[in-house]
Structures are given as structure tokens and as C-alpha cells.
Short mmCIF file of C-alpha atoms in Angstrom, two decimals:
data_model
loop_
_atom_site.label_atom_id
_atom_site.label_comp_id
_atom_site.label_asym_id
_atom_site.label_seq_id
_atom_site.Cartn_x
_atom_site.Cartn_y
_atom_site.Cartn_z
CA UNK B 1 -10.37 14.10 -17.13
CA UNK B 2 -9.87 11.44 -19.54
CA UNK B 3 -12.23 8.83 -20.07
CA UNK B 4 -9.97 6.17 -21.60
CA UNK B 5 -7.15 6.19 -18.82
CA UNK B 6 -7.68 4.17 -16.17
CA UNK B 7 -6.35 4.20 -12.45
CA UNK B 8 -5.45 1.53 -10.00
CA UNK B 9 -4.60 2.81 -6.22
CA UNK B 10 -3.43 0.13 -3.86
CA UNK B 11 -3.89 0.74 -0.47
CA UNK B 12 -1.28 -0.38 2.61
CA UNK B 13 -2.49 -3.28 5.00
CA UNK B 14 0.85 -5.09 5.90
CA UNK B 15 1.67 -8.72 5.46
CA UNK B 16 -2.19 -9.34 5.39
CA UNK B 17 -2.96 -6.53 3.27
CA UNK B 18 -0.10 -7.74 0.52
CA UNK B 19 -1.48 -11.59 0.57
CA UNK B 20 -5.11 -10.38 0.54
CA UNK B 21 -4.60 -8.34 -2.28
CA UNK B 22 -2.88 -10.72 -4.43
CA UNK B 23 -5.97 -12.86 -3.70
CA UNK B 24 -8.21 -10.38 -4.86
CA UNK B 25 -6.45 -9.07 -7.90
CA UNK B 26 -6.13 -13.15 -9.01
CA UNK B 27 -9.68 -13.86 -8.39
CA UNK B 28 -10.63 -10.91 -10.42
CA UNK B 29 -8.35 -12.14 -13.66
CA UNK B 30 -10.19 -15.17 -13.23
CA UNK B 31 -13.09 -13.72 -13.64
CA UNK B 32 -12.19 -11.76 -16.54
CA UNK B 33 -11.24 -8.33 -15.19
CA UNK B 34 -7.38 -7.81 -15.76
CA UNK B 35 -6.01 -4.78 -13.31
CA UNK B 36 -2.78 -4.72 -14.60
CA UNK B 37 -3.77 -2.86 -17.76
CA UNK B 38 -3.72 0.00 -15.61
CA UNK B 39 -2.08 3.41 -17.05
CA UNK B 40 -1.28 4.72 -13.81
CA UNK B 41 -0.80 2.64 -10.20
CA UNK B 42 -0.60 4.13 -7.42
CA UNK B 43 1.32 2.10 -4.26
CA UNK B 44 1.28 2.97 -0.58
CA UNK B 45 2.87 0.61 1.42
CA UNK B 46 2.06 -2.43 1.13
CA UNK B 47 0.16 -1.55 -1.95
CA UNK B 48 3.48 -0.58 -3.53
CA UNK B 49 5.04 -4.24 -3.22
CA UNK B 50 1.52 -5.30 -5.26
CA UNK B 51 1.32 -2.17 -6.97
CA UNK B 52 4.95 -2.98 -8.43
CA UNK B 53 4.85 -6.39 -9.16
CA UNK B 54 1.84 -5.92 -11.23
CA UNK B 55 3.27 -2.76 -13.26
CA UNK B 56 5.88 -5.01 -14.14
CA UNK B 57 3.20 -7.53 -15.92
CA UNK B 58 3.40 -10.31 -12.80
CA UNK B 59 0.72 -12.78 -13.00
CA UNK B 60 -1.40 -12.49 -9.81
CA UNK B 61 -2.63 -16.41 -9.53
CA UNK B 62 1.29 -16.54 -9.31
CA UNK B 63 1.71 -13.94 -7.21
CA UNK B 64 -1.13 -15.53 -4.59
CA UNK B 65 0.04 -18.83 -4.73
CA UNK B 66 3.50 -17.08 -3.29
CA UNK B 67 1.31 -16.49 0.01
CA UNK B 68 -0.28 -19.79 0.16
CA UNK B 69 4.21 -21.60 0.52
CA UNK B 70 5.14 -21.66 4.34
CA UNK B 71 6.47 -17.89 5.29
CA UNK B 72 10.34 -17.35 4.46
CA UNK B 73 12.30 -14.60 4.66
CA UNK B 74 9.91 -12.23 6.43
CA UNK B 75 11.47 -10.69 9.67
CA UNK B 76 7.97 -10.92 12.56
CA UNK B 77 6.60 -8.07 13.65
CA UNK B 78 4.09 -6.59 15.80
CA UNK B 79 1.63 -3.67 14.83
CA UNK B 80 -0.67 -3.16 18.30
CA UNK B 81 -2.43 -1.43 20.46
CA UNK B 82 0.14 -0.07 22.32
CA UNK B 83 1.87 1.33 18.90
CA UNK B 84 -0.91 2.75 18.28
CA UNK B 85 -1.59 4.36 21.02
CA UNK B 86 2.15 5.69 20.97
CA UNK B 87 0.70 7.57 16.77
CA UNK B 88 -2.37 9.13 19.04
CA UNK B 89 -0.27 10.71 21.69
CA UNK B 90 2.37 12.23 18.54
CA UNK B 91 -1.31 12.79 16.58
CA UNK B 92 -2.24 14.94 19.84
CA UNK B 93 0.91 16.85 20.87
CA UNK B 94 0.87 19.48 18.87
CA UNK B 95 -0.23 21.44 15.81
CA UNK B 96 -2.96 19.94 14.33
CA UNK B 97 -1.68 20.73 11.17
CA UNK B 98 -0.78 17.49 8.67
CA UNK B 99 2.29 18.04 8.10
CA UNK B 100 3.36 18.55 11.45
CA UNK B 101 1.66 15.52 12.62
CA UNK B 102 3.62 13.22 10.01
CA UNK B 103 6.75 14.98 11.43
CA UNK B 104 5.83 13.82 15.03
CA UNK B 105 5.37 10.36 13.94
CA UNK B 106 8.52 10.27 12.12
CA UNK B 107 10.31 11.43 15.28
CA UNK B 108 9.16 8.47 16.55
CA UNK B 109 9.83 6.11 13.38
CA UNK B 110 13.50 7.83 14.06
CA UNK B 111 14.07 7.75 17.81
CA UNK B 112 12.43 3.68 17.42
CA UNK B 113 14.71 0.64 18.42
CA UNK B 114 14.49 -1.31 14.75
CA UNK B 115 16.16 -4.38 12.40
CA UNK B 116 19.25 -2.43 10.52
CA UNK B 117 17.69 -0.21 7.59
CA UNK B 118 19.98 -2.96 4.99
CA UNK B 119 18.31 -5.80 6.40
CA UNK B 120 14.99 -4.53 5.74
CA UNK B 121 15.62 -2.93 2.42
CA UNK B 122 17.17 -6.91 1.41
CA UNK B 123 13.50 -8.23 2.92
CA UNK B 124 11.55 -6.02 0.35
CA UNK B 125 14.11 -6.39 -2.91
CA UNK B 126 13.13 -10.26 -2.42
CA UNK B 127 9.69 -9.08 -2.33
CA UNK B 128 10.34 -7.73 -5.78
CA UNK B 129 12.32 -10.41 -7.17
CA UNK B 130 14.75 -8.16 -8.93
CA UNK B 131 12.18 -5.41 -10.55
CA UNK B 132 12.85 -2.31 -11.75
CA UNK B 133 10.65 0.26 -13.02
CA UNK B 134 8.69 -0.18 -15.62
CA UNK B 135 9.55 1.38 -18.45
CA UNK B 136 5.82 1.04 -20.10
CA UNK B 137 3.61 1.73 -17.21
CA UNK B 138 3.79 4.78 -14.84
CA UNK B 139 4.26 3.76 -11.43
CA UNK B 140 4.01 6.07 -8.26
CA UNK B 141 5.30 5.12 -4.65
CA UNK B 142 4.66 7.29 -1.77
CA UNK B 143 6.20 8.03 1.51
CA UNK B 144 6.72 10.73 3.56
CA UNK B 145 9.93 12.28 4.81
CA UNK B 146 10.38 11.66 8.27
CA UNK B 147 11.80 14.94 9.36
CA UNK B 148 9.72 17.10 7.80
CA UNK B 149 6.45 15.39 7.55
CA UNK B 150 6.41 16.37 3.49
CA UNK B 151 5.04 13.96 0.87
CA UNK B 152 6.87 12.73 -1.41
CA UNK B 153 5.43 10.43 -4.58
CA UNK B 154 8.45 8.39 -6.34
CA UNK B 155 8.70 7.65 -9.85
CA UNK B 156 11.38 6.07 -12.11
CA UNK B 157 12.25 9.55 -13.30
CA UNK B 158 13.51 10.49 -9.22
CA UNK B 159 16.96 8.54 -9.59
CA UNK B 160 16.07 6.21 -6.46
CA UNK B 161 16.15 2.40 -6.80
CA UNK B 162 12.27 1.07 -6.50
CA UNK B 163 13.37 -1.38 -3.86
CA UNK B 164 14.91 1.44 -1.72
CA UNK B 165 11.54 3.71 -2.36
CA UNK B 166 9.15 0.84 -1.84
CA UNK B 167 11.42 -0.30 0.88
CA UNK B 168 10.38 3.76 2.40
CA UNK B 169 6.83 3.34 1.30
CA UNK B 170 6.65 0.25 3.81
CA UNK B 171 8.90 1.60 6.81
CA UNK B 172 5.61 1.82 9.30
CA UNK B 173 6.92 4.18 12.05
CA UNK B 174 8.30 2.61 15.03
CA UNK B 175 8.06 -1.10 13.18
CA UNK B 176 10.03 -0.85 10.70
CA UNK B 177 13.48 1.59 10.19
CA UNK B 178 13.09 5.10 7.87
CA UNK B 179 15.11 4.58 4.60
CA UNK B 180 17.34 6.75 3.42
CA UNK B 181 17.07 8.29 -0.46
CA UNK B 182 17.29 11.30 -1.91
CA UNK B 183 19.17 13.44 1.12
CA UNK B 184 16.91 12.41 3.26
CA UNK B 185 15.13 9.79 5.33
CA UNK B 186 11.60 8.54 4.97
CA UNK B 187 8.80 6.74 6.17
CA UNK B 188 5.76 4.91 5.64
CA UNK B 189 3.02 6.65 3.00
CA UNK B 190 0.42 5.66 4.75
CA UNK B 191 1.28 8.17 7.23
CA UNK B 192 -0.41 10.66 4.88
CA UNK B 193 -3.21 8.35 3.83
CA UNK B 194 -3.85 5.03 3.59
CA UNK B 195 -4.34 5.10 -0.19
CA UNK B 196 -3.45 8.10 -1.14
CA UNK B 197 -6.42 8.09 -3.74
CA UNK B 198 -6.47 11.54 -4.33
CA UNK B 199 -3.45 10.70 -7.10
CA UNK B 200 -5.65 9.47 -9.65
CA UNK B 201 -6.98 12.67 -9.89
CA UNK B 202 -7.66 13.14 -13.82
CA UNK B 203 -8.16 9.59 -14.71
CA UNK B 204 -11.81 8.36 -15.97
CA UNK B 205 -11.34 5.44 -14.61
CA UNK B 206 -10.36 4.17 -10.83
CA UNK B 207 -10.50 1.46 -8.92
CA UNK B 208 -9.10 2.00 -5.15
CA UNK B 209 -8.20 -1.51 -3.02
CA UNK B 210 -7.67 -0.92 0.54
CA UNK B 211 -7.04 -3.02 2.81
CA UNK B 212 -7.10 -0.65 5.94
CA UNK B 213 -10.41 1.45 5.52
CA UNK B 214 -9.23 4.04 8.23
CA UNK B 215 -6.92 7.19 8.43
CA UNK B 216 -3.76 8.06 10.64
CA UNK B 217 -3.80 11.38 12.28
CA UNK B 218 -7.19 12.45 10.50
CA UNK B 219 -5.75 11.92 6.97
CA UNK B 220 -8.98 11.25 4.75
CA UNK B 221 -9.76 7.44 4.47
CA UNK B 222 -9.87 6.06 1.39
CA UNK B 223 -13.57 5.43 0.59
CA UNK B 224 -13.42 9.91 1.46
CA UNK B 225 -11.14 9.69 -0.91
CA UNK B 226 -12.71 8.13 -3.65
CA UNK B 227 -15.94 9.71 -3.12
CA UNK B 228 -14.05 13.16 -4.06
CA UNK B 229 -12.58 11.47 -7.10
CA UNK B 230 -16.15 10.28 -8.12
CA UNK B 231 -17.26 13.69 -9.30
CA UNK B 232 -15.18 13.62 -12.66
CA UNK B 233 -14.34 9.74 -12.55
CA UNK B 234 -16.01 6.53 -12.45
CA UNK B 235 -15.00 4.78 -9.16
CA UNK B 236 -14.77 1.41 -7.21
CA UNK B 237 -13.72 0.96 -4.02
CA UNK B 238 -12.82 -2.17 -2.90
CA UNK B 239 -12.34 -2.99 1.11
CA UNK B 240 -12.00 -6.60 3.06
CA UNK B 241 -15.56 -8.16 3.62
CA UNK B 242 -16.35 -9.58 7.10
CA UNK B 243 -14.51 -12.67 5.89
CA UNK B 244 -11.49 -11.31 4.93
CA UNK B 245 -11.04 -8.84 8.25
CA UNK B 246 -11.17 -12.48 10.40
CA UNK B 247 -8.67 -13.84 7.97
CA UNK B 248 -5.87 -10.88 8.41
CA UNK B 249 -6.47 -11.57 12.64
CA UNK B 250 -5.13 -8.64 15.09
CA UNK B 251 -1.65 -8.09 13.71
CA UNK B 252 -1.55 -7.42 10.01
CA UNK B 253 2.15 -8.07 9.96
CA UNK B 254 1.88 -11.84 10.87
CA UNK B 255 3.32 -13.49 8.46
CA UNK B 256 0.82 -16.93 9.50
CA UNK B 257 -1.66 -14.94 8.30
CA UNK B 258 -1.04 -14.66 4.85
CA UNK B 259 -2.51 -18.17 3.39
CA UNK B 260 -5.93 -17.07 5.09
CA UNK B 261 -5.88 -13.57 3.58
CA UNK B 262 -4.67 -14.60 0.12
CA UNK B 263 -7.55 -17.19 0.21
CA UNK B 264 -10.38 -14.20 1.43
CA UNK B 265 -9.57 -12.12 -0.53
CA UNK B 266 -9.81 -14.63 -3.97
CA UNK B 267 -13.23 -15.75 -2.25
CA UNK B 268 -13.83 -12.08 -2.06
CA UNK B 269 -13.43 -11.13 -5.65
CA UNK B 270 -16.46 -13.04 -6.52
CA UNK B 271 -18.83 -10.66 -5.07
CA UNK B 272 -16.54 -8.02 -6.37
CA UNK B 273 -15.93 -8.29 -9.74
CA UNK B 274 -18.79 -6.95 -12.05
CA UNK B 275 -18.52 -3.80 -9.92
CA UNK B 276 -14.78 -3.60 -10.72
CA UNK B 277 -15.45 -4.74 -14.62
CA UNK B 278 -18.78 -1.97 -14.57
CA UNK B 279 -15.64 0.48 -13.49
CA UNK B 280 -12.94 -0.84 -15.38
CA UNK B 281 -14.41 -1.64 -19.03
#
């Protein structure tokens, strides 16, 4: 462990989960705690779209007040019961075993009637606005190949674009299409946790925002997560308040529900923030 290098993990949540962050993470700057000074971020989902447009040194009051404009460009979506039912039944046919549970569920993320895998890639590049890895700041996007069920952390040193791997990171199985990189095709990174905390393993330093507190097919939730990190690390965990879960409504991938969320989650960081700071330094 090093006590000087400090961690952010952001945590998938959708449409929702993307505005509420940006909330959050502008509140906080106002407030005097600055996340983006982060030595390693982690992205899952749609932590990656925040987690990259902060690792390139984007200014989150900006980034919020994107969520506040009247949604364009965003292709509706619904993530429901019945979906979710459908990731149960693949959780339960089988081996227990992880990895063969993620392979299930990309079975179904392959065999599922989707938008054309270009179209959605285009959607998240926009998202972006053009970024590329940063060169200064190490970055990590996750997903999970969809045949296999094997994890899979991307990095600028990989040789695949970062809108094509966040583009992977955010394909949630049977929403959205698998994207193909590196030989094969992958899915969502959430399907392995939905923070994938555990990779800020050796930092001093971490703070963890998730905007889904559960876990797919028994994958650790975050908050397990963090509490394993805590032995060798100072930790906060940050999750949506009462407030902020009525904000993001029952589908997170409404796109109407984005100027609520963004506007929780800056209420939120009030009550957050010398927590995060205590954490952060």
C-alpha cells in the first residue's frame, strides 16, 4: 500500500447513474474536494463515461449542467423487471461458478434483438466528446467478454479506442449490443461487479461512488467491496440517499430522468463531502 496514491472507482447506474454522478462529483468541487486528482480511476459502465471525462481534466459543474439541457442524442431504453428476471433464470441455469454465469448472460446479451453495435458505439463517442486516453492519468475500463464470461480491465496500453472499450463497458446485456475489440466481443462490466472496487487494491486512498448498491449473479456489491479494501486503505463509499433513488425513478436508462438525478446527487454532496475530504486529503 501506498499512502499518497489515491483511488477513485465509479460505479455503473445507467443514464441516472451518469447524471447523478456528475451532480455529485460537482457538488463536491464546490465544496472544496477535487476527485479528479485521482492517480488511478476505475470505470464500470456508466462510471467509465464519468470516470473518463474526468481523467481527461473535464470540469464536473460543466459536465452536470450537460444533464440539466433537454435529452439529445440518447437512443430510450428500458432496464425492467422482466430483464431482470430473464439475468436470474441465466444466474440459475447452471454452474454456479462466476465465470460461467457472466457467460450465460452474455449468451443472452448475444442472442438479444438490439440498435446496430455502430449506432451505439457513435451514442457513447458523443458522450466523450472526442477523448482519448489520458496520457497523465491511468485510466481502467472494465467489461467482460461475452463468450467466455472472462474479465477484462482496458487501459490505453491494450490498442483499443476508449470509445469502443467504454462503448463495451456500457453494453448492459440484452439492452444494449456486445462490442467488438480485441478478437472478441464484450459486454457490460458490471456483469462482474457493479464497481469493481476490488481494483484499487494497493492504493491508500479510495473513494468508491455507486450508484447501484447491489450485485448481478452474486458478484460482491460494492460497499463488500470496499469493506475488503478498508483493511490496508482508507475508504469512502458513496451511494444515492433516499432523495436521489426517487430522482433516478424505475428505469435508470430514462433519459427524463437525468435533470432530477444530476440535481440529487449535487444536493447530495453536501452531506457527503467532509467524509470524502476526511478520505481524500
Amino acid at each position: 500500500m501506498s499512502d499518497d496514491r489515491r483511488a477513485l472507482v465509479l460505479g455503473g447506474g445507467g443514464l441516472t447513474g451518469i447524471a447523478w454522478m456528475y451532480g455529485l462529483l460537482a457538488g463536491l468541487l464546490a465544496d472544496g474536494v477535487d476527485l479528479r486528482d485521482a492517480d488511478l480511476v476505475v470505470g464500470t459502465s456508466a462510471g467509465s463515461v464519468v470516470g473518463t471525462n474526468l481523467a481527461v481534466g473535464r470540469d464536473p459543474a460543466a459536465l452536470a449542467a450537460t444533464q440539466l439541457a433537454p435529452p439529445s442524442g440518447e437512443i430510450a431504453a428500458t432496464l425492467g423487471l422482466r430483464l431482470a428476471v430473464r439475468y436470474g433464470v441465466a444466474a440459475l441455469a447452471g454452474p454456479r461458478d462466476a465465470t460461467r454465469v457472466r457467460a450465460r448472460i452474455g449468451r443472452l446479451a448475444l442472442d438479444a434483438d438490439t440498435v446496430d453495435e455502430a449506432e451505439r458505439i457513435a451514442v457513447i463517442r458523443s458522450r466523450l466528446d472526442g477523448a482519448d486516453w489520458p496520457a497523465d492519468r491511468d485510466l481502467r475500463v472494465t467489461a467482460v467478454d461475452a463468450h467466455t464470461g472472462a474479465f477484462r480491465v482496458f487501459g490505453r496500453d491494450d490498442g483499443v479506442e476508449l470509445a469502443t472499450a467504454v462503448a463495451a463497458s456500457c453494453a448492459v446485456p440484452g439492452v444494449w449490443p456486445p462490442v467488438t475489440a480485441a478478437g472478441t466481443r464484450w459486454i457490460d462490466g458490471g456483469v462482474r461487479s457493479m464497481a469493481n472496487a476490488d481494483l484499487a487494491a494497493g492504493h491508500g486512498r479510495v473513494v468508491v461512488v455507486a450508484p447501484l448498491s447491489g450485485g448481478l449473479g452474486g458478484a460482491a456489491p460494492p460497499r463488500v467491496q470496499a469493506e475488503a479494501l478498508g483493511a490496508l486503505a482508507r475508504v469512502a463509499v458513496v451511494e444515492p440517499d433516499r432523495r436521489s433513488r426517487r430522482a433516478f425513478g424505475r428505469n435508470p436508462l430514462d433519459p427524463a430522468r437525468r435533470a432530477p438525478s444530476a440535481r440529487a446527487g449535487r444536493a447530495q454532496a453536501a452531506d457527503v463531502a467532509a467524509e470524502v475530504a476526511r478520505v481524500w486529503g
